[in-house]
CSV table of N, CA and C in Angstrom, one decimal:
chain,number,residue,atom,x,y,z
A,289,GLN,N,-23.0,-43.5,12.4
A,289,GLN,CA,-22.3,-43.5,13.7
A,289,GLN,C,-22.3,-42.1,14.3
A,290,LEU,N,-22.6,-42.0,15.6
A,290,LEU,CA,-22.7,-40.8,16.2
A,290,LEU,C,-21.3,-40.2,16.3
A,291,GLN,N,-21.1,-38.9,16.0
A,291,GLN,CA,-19.9,-38.2,16.2
A,291,GLN,C,-20.1,-37.0,17.1
A,292,LEU,N,-19.2,-36.8,18.0
A,292,LEU,CA,-19.3,-35.7,19.0
A,292,LEU,C,-18.1,-34.8,18.9
A,293,VAL,N,-18.4,-33.5,18.9
A,293,VAL,CA,-17.3,-32.5,18.8
A,293,VAL,C,-17.5,-31.4,19.9
A,294,GLU,N,-16.5,-31.3,20.7
A,294,GLU,CA,-16.6,-30.3,21.8
A,294,GLU,C,-16.0,-29.0,21.3
A,295,SER,N,-16.4,-27.9,21.9
A,295,SER,CA,-15.8,-26.6,21.6
A,295,SER,C,-16.1,-25.7,22.8
A,296,GLY,N,-15.4,-24.5,22.8
A,296,GLY,CA,-15.6,-23.6,23.8
A,296,GLY,C,-14.6,-23.5,24.9
A,297,GLY,N,-13.6,-24.3,24.8
A,297,GLY,CA,-12.5,-24.3,25.8
A,297,GLY,C,-11.6,-23.1,25.6
A,298,GLY,N,-10.7,-22.8,26.5
A,298,GLY,CA,-9.8,-21.7,26.4
A,298,GLY,C,-9.2,-21.4,27.7
A,299,LEU,N,-8.5,-20.2,27.7
A,299,LEU,CA,-7.9,-19.7,28.9
A,299,LEU,C,-8.8,-18.7,29.6
A,300,VAL,N,-9.0,-18.9,30.9
A,300,VAL,CA,-9.9,-18.0,31.7
A,300,VAL,C,-9.2,-17.8,33.0
A,301,GLN,N,-9.5,-16.7,33.6
A,301,GLN,CA,-8.9,-16.3,34.9
A,301,GLN,C,-9.8,-17.0,36.0
A,302,PRO,N,-9.2,-17.3,37.2
A,302,PRO,CA,-10.0,-17.8,38.3
A,302,PRO,C,-11.2,-16.9,38.6
A,303,GLY,N,-12.3,-17.6,38.8
A,303,GLY,CA,-13.5,-16.9,39.0
A,303,GLY,C,-14.3,-16.6,37.8
A,304,GLY,N,-13.7,-16.9,36.6
A,304,GLY,CA,-14.4,-16.6,35.4
A,304,GLY,C,-15.3,-17.7,34.9
A,305,SER,N,-15.8,-17.6,33.7
A,305,SER,CA,-16.8,-18.5,33.2
A,305,SER,C,-16.5,-19.0,31.8
A,306,LEU,N,-16.9,-20.1,31.5
A,306,LEU,CA,-16.8,-20.6,30.1
A,306,LEU,C,-18.1,-21.5,29.8
A,307,ARG,N,-18.5,-21.5,28.6
A,307,ARG,CA,-19.5,-22.5,28.2
A,307,ARG,C,-19.0,-23.4,27.1
A,308,LEU,N,-19.0,-24.7,27.4
A,308,LEU,CA,-18.6,-25.7,26.5
A,308,LEU,C,-19.8,-26.2,25.7
A,309,SER,N,-19.6,-26.6,24.5
A,309,SER,CA,-20.6,-27.2,23.6
A,309,SER,C,-20.2,-28.6,23.2
A,310,CYS,N,-21.1,-29.4,23.0
A,310,CYS,CA,-20.9,-30.8,22.5
A,310,CYS,C,-21.9,-31.0,21.4
A,311,ALA,N,-21.5,-30.8,20.2
A,311,ALA,CA,-22.4,-31.0,19.0
A,311,ALA,C,-22.3,-32.4,18.5
A,312,ALA,N,-23.5,-32.9,18.2
A,312,ALA,CA,-23.5,-34.3,17.7
A,312,ALA,C,-23.9,-34.3,16.2
A,313,SER,N,-23.3,-35.2,15.5
A,313,SER,CA,-23.7,-35.4,14.1
A,313,SER,C,-23.7,-36.9,13.8
A,314,GLY,N,-24.3,-37.2,12.7
A,314,GLY,CA,-24.4,-38.7,12.3
A,314,GLY,C,-25.5,-39.4,13.0
A,315,GLY,N,-26.3,-38.7,13.7
A,315,GLY,CA,-27.5,-39.3,14.4
A,315,GLY,C,-28.0,-38.3,15.5
A,316,THR,N,-29.1,-38.7,16.1
A,316,THR,CA,-29.7,-37.8,17.1
A,316,THR,C,-29.2,-38.3,18.5
A,317,LEU,N,-29.1,-37.3,19.4
A,317,LEU,CA,-28.8,-37.6,20.8
A,317,LEU,C,-30.0,-38.1,21.6
A,318,ASP,N,-31.2,-38.0,21.0
A,318,ASP,CA,-32.4,-38.4,21.6
A,318,ASP,C,-32.3,-39.9,22.1
A,319,GLY,N,-32.5,-40.2,23.3
A,319,GLY,CA,-32.4,-41.5,23.8
A,319,GLY,C,-31.0,-41.8,24.5
A,320,TYR,N,-30.1,-40.9,24.4
A,320,TYR,CA,-28.8,-41.0,25.0
A,320,TYR,C,-28.7,-40.2,26.3
A,321,ALA,N,-27.9,-40.7,27.2
A,321,ALA,CA,-27.3,-39.9,28.2
A,321,ALA,C,-26.0,-39.3,27.8
A,322,VAL,N,-25.8,-38.1,28.0
A,322,VAL,CA,-24.6,-37.4,27.5
A,322,VAL,C,-23.9,-36.9,28.8
A,323,GLY,N,-22.7,-37.3,28.9
A,323,GLY,CA,-21.9,-37.0,30.0
A,323,GLY,C,-20.7,-36.0,29.7
A,324,TRP,N,-20.4,-35.2,30.7
A,324,TRP,CA,-19.2,-34.4,30.6
A,324,TRP,C,-18.1,-35.0,31.5
A,325,PHE,N,-16.9,-35.1,31.0
A,325,PHE,CA,-15.8,-35.7,31.7
A,325,PHE,C,-14.6,-34.7,31.6
A,326,ARG,N,-13.7,-34.9,32.5
A,326,ARG,CA,-12.5,-34.1,32.4
A,326,ARG,C,-11.3,-34.9,32.8
A,327,GLN,N,-10.1,-34.6,32.3
A,327,GLN,CA,-8.9,-35.2,32.6
A,327,GLN,C,-7.8,-34.2,32.7
A,328,ALA,N,-7.3,-34.1,34.0
A,328,ALA,CA,-6.2,-33.2,34.2
A,328,ALA,C,-4.9,-33.9,34.0
A,329,PRO,N,-3.8,-33.2,33.8
A,329,PRO,CA,-2.5,-33.9,33.5
A,329,PRO,C,-2.2,-34.8,34.7
A,330,GLY,N,-1.8,-36.0,34.3
A,330,GLY,CA,-1.4,-37.0,35.3
A,330,GLY,C,-2.5,-37.6,36.1
A,331,LYS,N,-3.8,-37.3,35.8
A,331,LYS,CA,-4.9,-37.9,36.5
A,331,LYS,C,-5.8,-38.7,35.6
A,332,GLU,N,-6.6,-39.5,36.2
A,332,GLU,CA,-7.6,-40.3,35.4
A,332,GLU,C,-8.7,-39.4,35.0
A,333,ARG,N,-9.4,-39.8,33.9
A,333,ARG,CA,-10.5,-39.2,33.4
A,333,ARG,C,-11.7,-39.3,34.4
A,334,GLU,N,-12.4,-38.3,34.7
A,334,GLU,CA,-13.5,-38.3,35.7
A,334,GLU,C,-14.8,-37.7,35.2
A,335,GLY,N,-15.9,-38.3,35.5
A,335,GLY,CA,-17.2,-37.8,35.1
A,335,GLY,C,-17.6,-36.7,36.0
A,336,ILE,N,-18.2,-35.6,35.5
A,336,ILE,CA,-18.6,-34.5,36.3
A,336,ILE,C,-20.0,-34.2,36.2
A,337,SER,N,-20.7,-34.5,35.0
A,337,SER,CA,-22.1,-34.2,34.8
A,337,SER,C,-22.7,-35.1,33.8
A,338,LEU,N,-24.0,-35.2,33.9
A,338,LEU,CA,-24.7,-36.1,33.0
A,338,LEU,C,-26.1,-35.5,32.7
A,339,ILE,N,-26.6,-35.7,31.5
A,339,ILE,CA,-27.9,-35.2,31.2
A,339,ILE,C,-28.6,-36.3,30.3
A,340,ASN,N,-29.9,-36.5,30.6
A,340,ASN,CA,-30.7,-37.3,29.7
A,340,ASN,C,-31.2,-36.4,28.6
A,341,PHE,N,-30.8,-36.7,27.4
A,341,PHE,CA,-31.1,-35.7,26.3
A,341,PHE,C,-32.6,-35.7,26.1
A,342,ARG,N,-33.3,-36.8,26.4
A,342,ARG,CA,-34.8,-36.8,26.1
A,342,ARG,C,-35.6,-35.9,27.0
A,343,ASP,N,-35.3,-36.2,28.4
A,343,ASP,CA,-36.2,-35.5,29.3
A,343,ASP,C,-35.5,-34.4,30.2
A,344,GLY,N,-34.1,-34.3,30.0
A,344,GLY,CA,-33.4,-33.2,30.6
A,344,GLY,C,-33.0,-33.5,32.1
A,345,THR,N,-33.2,-34.7,32.5
A,345,THR,CA,-32.7,-35.1,33.9
A,345,THR,C,-31.2,-34.9,33.9
A,346,THR,N,-30.8,-34.4,35.1
A,346,THR,CA,-29.4,-34.1,35.2
A,346,THR,C,-28.8,-34.7,36.4
A,347,TRP,N,-27.4,-34.8,36.4
A,347,TRP,CA,-26.7,-35.3,37.6
A,347,TRP,C,-25.4,-34.5,37.6
A,348,TYR,N,-24.9,-34.2,38.8
A,348,TYR,CA,-23.6,-33.5,38.9
A,348,TYR,C,-22.7,-34.2,40.0
A,349,GLU,N,-21.4,-34.2,39.8
A,349,GLU,CA,-20.5,-34.6,40.8
A,349,GLU,C,-20.5,-33.5,41.8
A,350,ASP,N,-20.3,-33.9,43.1
A,350,ASP,CA,-20.4,-32.9,44.2
A,350,ASP,C,-19.5,-31.7,44.0
A,351,PHE,N,-18.3,-31.9,43.5
A,351,PHE,CA,-17.4,-30.7,43.5
A,351,PHE,C,-17.7,-29.7,42.4
A,352,VAL,N,-18.7,-30.0,41.5
A,352,VAL,CA,-19.1,-29.0,40.5
A,352,VAL,C,-20.5,-28.5,40.8
A,353,LYS,N,-21.2,-29.1,41.7
A,353,LYS,CA,-22.6,-28.6,42.0
A,353,LYS,C,-22.6,-27.2,42.4
A,354,GLY,N,-23.5,-26.4,41.9
A,354,GLY,CA,-23.7,-25.0,42.2
A,354,GLY,C,-22.8,-24.1,41.3
A,355,ARG,N,-21.8,-24.7,40.6
A,355,ARG,CA,-20.9,-24.0,39.7
A,355,ARG,C,-21.1,-24.3,38.3
A,356,PHE,N,-21.4,-25.5,37.9
A,356,PHE,CA,-21.6,-26.0,36.6
A,356,PHE,C,-23.0,-26.3,36.3
A,357,THR,N,-23.5,-26.1,35.1
A,357,THR,CA,-24.8,-26.4,34.7
A,357,THR,C,-24.8,-27.0,33.3
A,358,VAL,N,-25.4,-28.2,33.3
A,358,VAL,CA,-25.5,-28.9,32.0
A,358,VAL,C,-26.9,-28.7,31.4
A,359,SER,N,-27.0,-28.5,30.1
A,359,SER,CA,-28.3,-28.2,29.4
A,359,SER,C,-28.2,-28.8,28.0
A,360,ARG,N,-29.3,-28.9,27.3
A,360,ARG,CA,-29.3,-29.4,26.0
A,360,ARG,C,-30.2,-28.6,25.1
A,361,ASP,N,-30.0,-28.6,23.8
A,361,ASP,CA,-30.8,-28.0,22.8
A,361,ASP,C,-31.2,-29.1,21.8
A,362,ASN,N,-32.4,-29.5,22.0
A,362,ASN,CA,-32.8,-30.6,21.1
A,362,ASN,C,-32.8,-30.3,19.6
A,363,ALA,N,-33.1,-29.1,19.3
A,363,ALA,CA,-33.2,-28.7,17.9
A,363,ALA,C,-31.8,-28.7,17.3
A,364,LYS,N,-30.8,-28.3,18.1
A,364,LYS,CA,-29.4,-28.3,17.6
A,364,LYS,C,-28.6,-29.5,17.9
A,365,ASN,N,-29.3,-30.5,18.5
A,365,ASN,CA,-28.6,-31.8,18.8
A,365,ASN,C,-27.3,-31.5,19.5
A,366,THR,N,-27.4,-30.6,20.5
A,366,THR,CA,-26.2,-30.2,21.2
A,366,THR,C,-26.4,-30.1,22.7
A,367,VAL,N,-25.3,-30.4,23.4
A,367,VAL,CA,-25.3,-30.4,24.9
A,367,VAL,C,-24.3,-29.3,25.3
A,368,TYR,N,-24.6,-28.6,26.4
A,368,TYR,CA,-23.8,-27.5,26.8
A,368,TYR,C,-23.4,-27.8,28.3
A,369,LEU,N,-22.2,-27.2,28.6
A,369,LEU,CA,-21.8,-27.2,30.0
A,369,LEU,C,-21.4,-25.8,30.4
A,370,GLN,N,-22.2,-25.1,31.2
A,370,GLN,CA,-21.9,-23.7,31.6
A,370,GLN,C,-21.1,-23.9,32.9
A,371,MET,N,-19.9,-23.3,32.9
A,371,MET,CA,-19.0,-23.4,34.0
A,371,MET,C,-18.7,-22.0,34.6
A,372,ASN,N,-19.1,-21.8,35.8
A,372,ASN,CA,-18.9,-20.6,36.5
A,372,ASN,C,-18.0,-20.7,37.7
A,373,SER,N,-17.5,-19.6,38.2
A,373,SER,CA,-16.6,-19.6,39.4
A,373,SER,C,-15.5,-20.6,39.2
A,374,LEU,N,-14.8,-20.6,38.1
A,374,LEU,CA,-13.8,-21.5,37.7
A,374,LEU,C,-12.6,-21.4,38.6
A,375,LYS,N,-12.0,-22.5,38.9
A,375,LYS,CA,-10.8,-22.5,39.8
A,375,LYS,C,-9.6,-23.1,39.0
A,376,PRO,N,-8.4,-22.9,39.5
A,376,PRO,CA,-7.3,-23.5,38.8
A,376,PRO,C,-7.4,-25.0,38.8
A,377,ASP,N,-8.0,-25.6,39.8
A,377,ASP,CA,-8.1,-27.1,39.8
A,377,ASP,C,-9.1,-27.6,38.7
A,378,ASP,N,-9.8,-26.7,38.1
A,378,ASP,CA,-10.7,-27.1,37.0
A,378,ASP,C,-9.9,-27.2,35.7
A,379,THR,N,-8.7,-26.9,35.7
A,379,THR,CA,-7.9,-27.0,34.5
A,379,THR,C,-7.8,-28.5,34.0
A,380,ALA,N,-8.2,-28.7,32.8
A,380,ALA,CA,-8.2,-30.1,32.3
A,380,ALA,C,-8.7,-30.1,30.8
A,381,VAL,N,-8.6,-31.2,30.2
A,381,VAL,CA,-9.2,-31.4,28.9
A,381,VAL,C,-10.6,-31.9,29.2
A,382,TYR,N,-11.6,-31.3,28.7
A,382,TYR,CA,-13.0,-31.7,28.9
A,382,TYR,C,-13.5,-32.4,27.7
A,383,TYR,N,-14.2,-33.5,28.0
A,383,TYR,CA,-14.8,-34.4,27.0
A,383,TYR,C,-16.3,-34.5,27.2
A,384,CYS,N,-17.0,-34.7,26.1
A,384,CYS,CA,-18.4,-35.2,26.2
A,384,CYS,C,-18.4,-36.6,25.6
A,385,ALA,N,-19.4,-37.4,26.1
A,385,ALA,CA,-19.5,-38.7,25.7
A,385,ALA,C,-21.0,-39.1,25.8
A,386,ALA,N,-21.4,-40.1,25.0
A,386,ALA,CA,-22.8,-40.5,25.0
A,386,ALA,C,-22.9,-42.0,25.3
A,387,SER,N,-24.0,-42.3,26.0
A,387,SER,CA,-24.3,-43.7,26.3
A,387,SER,C,-25.8,-44.0,26.2
A,388,TRP,N,-26.1,-45.2,25.9
A,388,TRP,CA,-27.5,-45.6,25.9
A,388,TRP,C,-28.0,-45.8,27.4
A,389,LEU,N,-27.0,-45.9,28.3
A,389,LEU,CA,-27.3,-46.2,29.7
A,389,LEU,C,-27.2,-44.9,30.4
A,390,TRP,N,-27.9,-44.8,31.6
A,390,TRP,CA,-27.8,-43.7,32.5
A,390,TRP,C,-26.6,-44.0,33.3
A,391,THR,N,-25.4,-43.5,32.9
A,391,THR,CA,-24.2,-43.9,33.5
A,391,THR,C,-23.1,-42.8,33.3
A,392,ILE,N,-22.3,-42.7,34.3
A,392,ILE,CA,-21.2,-41.7,34.2
A,392,ILE,C,-19.8,-42.5,34.2
A,393,LEU,N,-19.9,-43.8,34.1
A,393,LEU,CA,-18.7,-44.6,34.1
A,393,LEU,C,-18.0,-44.5,32.7
A,394,VAL,N,-16.7,-44.2,32.8
A,394,VAL,CA,-16.0,-44.0,31.5
A,394,VAL,C,-16.1,-45.2,30.6
A,395,ASP,N,-16.0,-46.4,31.2
A,395,ASP,CA,-16.0,-47.6,30.3
A,395,ASP,C,-17.3,-47.9,29.7
A,396,ASN,N,-18.4,-47.3,30.2
A,396,ASN,CA,-19.7,-47.6,29.7
A,396,ASN,C,-20.2,-46.6,28.6
A,397,MET,N,-19.4,-45.6,28.3
A,397,MET,CA,-19.8,-44.6,27.3
A,397,MET,C,-19.5,-45.2,25.9
A,398,ASP,N,-20.4,-44.9,25.0
A,398,ASP,CA,-20.4,-45.5,23.7
A,398,ASP,C,-19.6,-44.7,22.6
A,399,TYR,N,-19.8,-43.4,22.8
A,399,TYR,CA,-19.2,-42.4,21.8
A,399,TYR,C,-18.5,-41.3,22.6
A,400,TRP,N,-17.3,-40.9,22.1
A,400,TRP,CA,-16.6,-39.8,22.7
A,400,TRP,C,-16.2,-38.7,21.7
A,401,GLY,N,-16.1,-37.5,22.2
A,401,GLY,CA,-15.5,-36.5,21.5
A,401,GLY,C,-14.0,-36.5,21.7
A,402,LYS,N,-13.3,-35.6,21.0
A,402,LYS,CA,-11.8,-35.5,21.2
A,402,LYS,C,-11.4,-34.6,22.3
A,403,GLY,N,-12.3,-33.8,22.8
A,403,GLY,CA,-11.9,-33.0,24.0
A,403,GLY,C,-11.6,-31.5,23.6
A,404,THR,N,-11.7,-30.7,24.6
A,404,THR,CA,-11.4,-29.3,24.5
A,404,THR,C,-10.7,-28.9,25.8
A,405,LEU,N,-9.6,-28.1,25.6
A,405,LEU,CA,-8.8,-27.8,26.8
A,405,LEU,C,-9.3,-26.5,27.5
A,406,VAL,N,-9.4,-26.6,28.8
A,406,VAL,CA,-9.8,-25.5,29.6
A,406,VAL,C,-8.6,-25.2,30.6
A,407,THR,N,-8.1,-24.0,30.6
A,407,THR,CA,-7.1,-23.6,31.4
A,407,THR,C,-7.5,-22.5,32.3
A,408,VAL,N,-7.4,-22.7,33.6
A,408,VAL,CA,-7.9,-21.6,34.5
A,408,VAL,C,-6.6,-21.1,35.2
A,409,SER,N,-6.2,-19.9,34.9
A,409,SER,CA,-4.9,-19.4,35.4
A,409,SER,C,-5.0,-17.8,35.4
A,410,ALA,N,-4.3,-17.2,36.3
A,410,ALA,CA,-4.2,-15.8,36.3
A,410,ALA,C,-3.0,-15.3,35.4
C-alpha cells in the first residue's frame, strides 16, 4: 500500500519561500497523479496543484499560478511543491495525495499523507 509523507512546512515571513516534499513508500508513484491540497482553519480542503508523475504534466489553481511550482523526482519517488511569494492567506496544513485518475477532487484521491503545517506570518 502506498504511503505518503509530507515534509518541509514551517514558519515563514510574508514574501518568503518554502519547498514541500511528498515522499512515497510502499510502491512507486509512476502511473499516479499526485496532488497538493491545503486546508486552512475553518475551511474546506482545497486542491491547488497536480502533477502526472509519469510525464510531468502539471495543473495549478489560479490563485497559486506563478507563485507555486510542482515537480517530481522519479528516482526518489518524491513530489515537490516550491512555494514563493508566500502570503498570510497561504497559511494552512498542506497535504499530498495520489490518485490513478487525473483529478484534483478530494473524494477521488486514493492515498493521503498526514500533512505539514505552513504558517506565513511576520
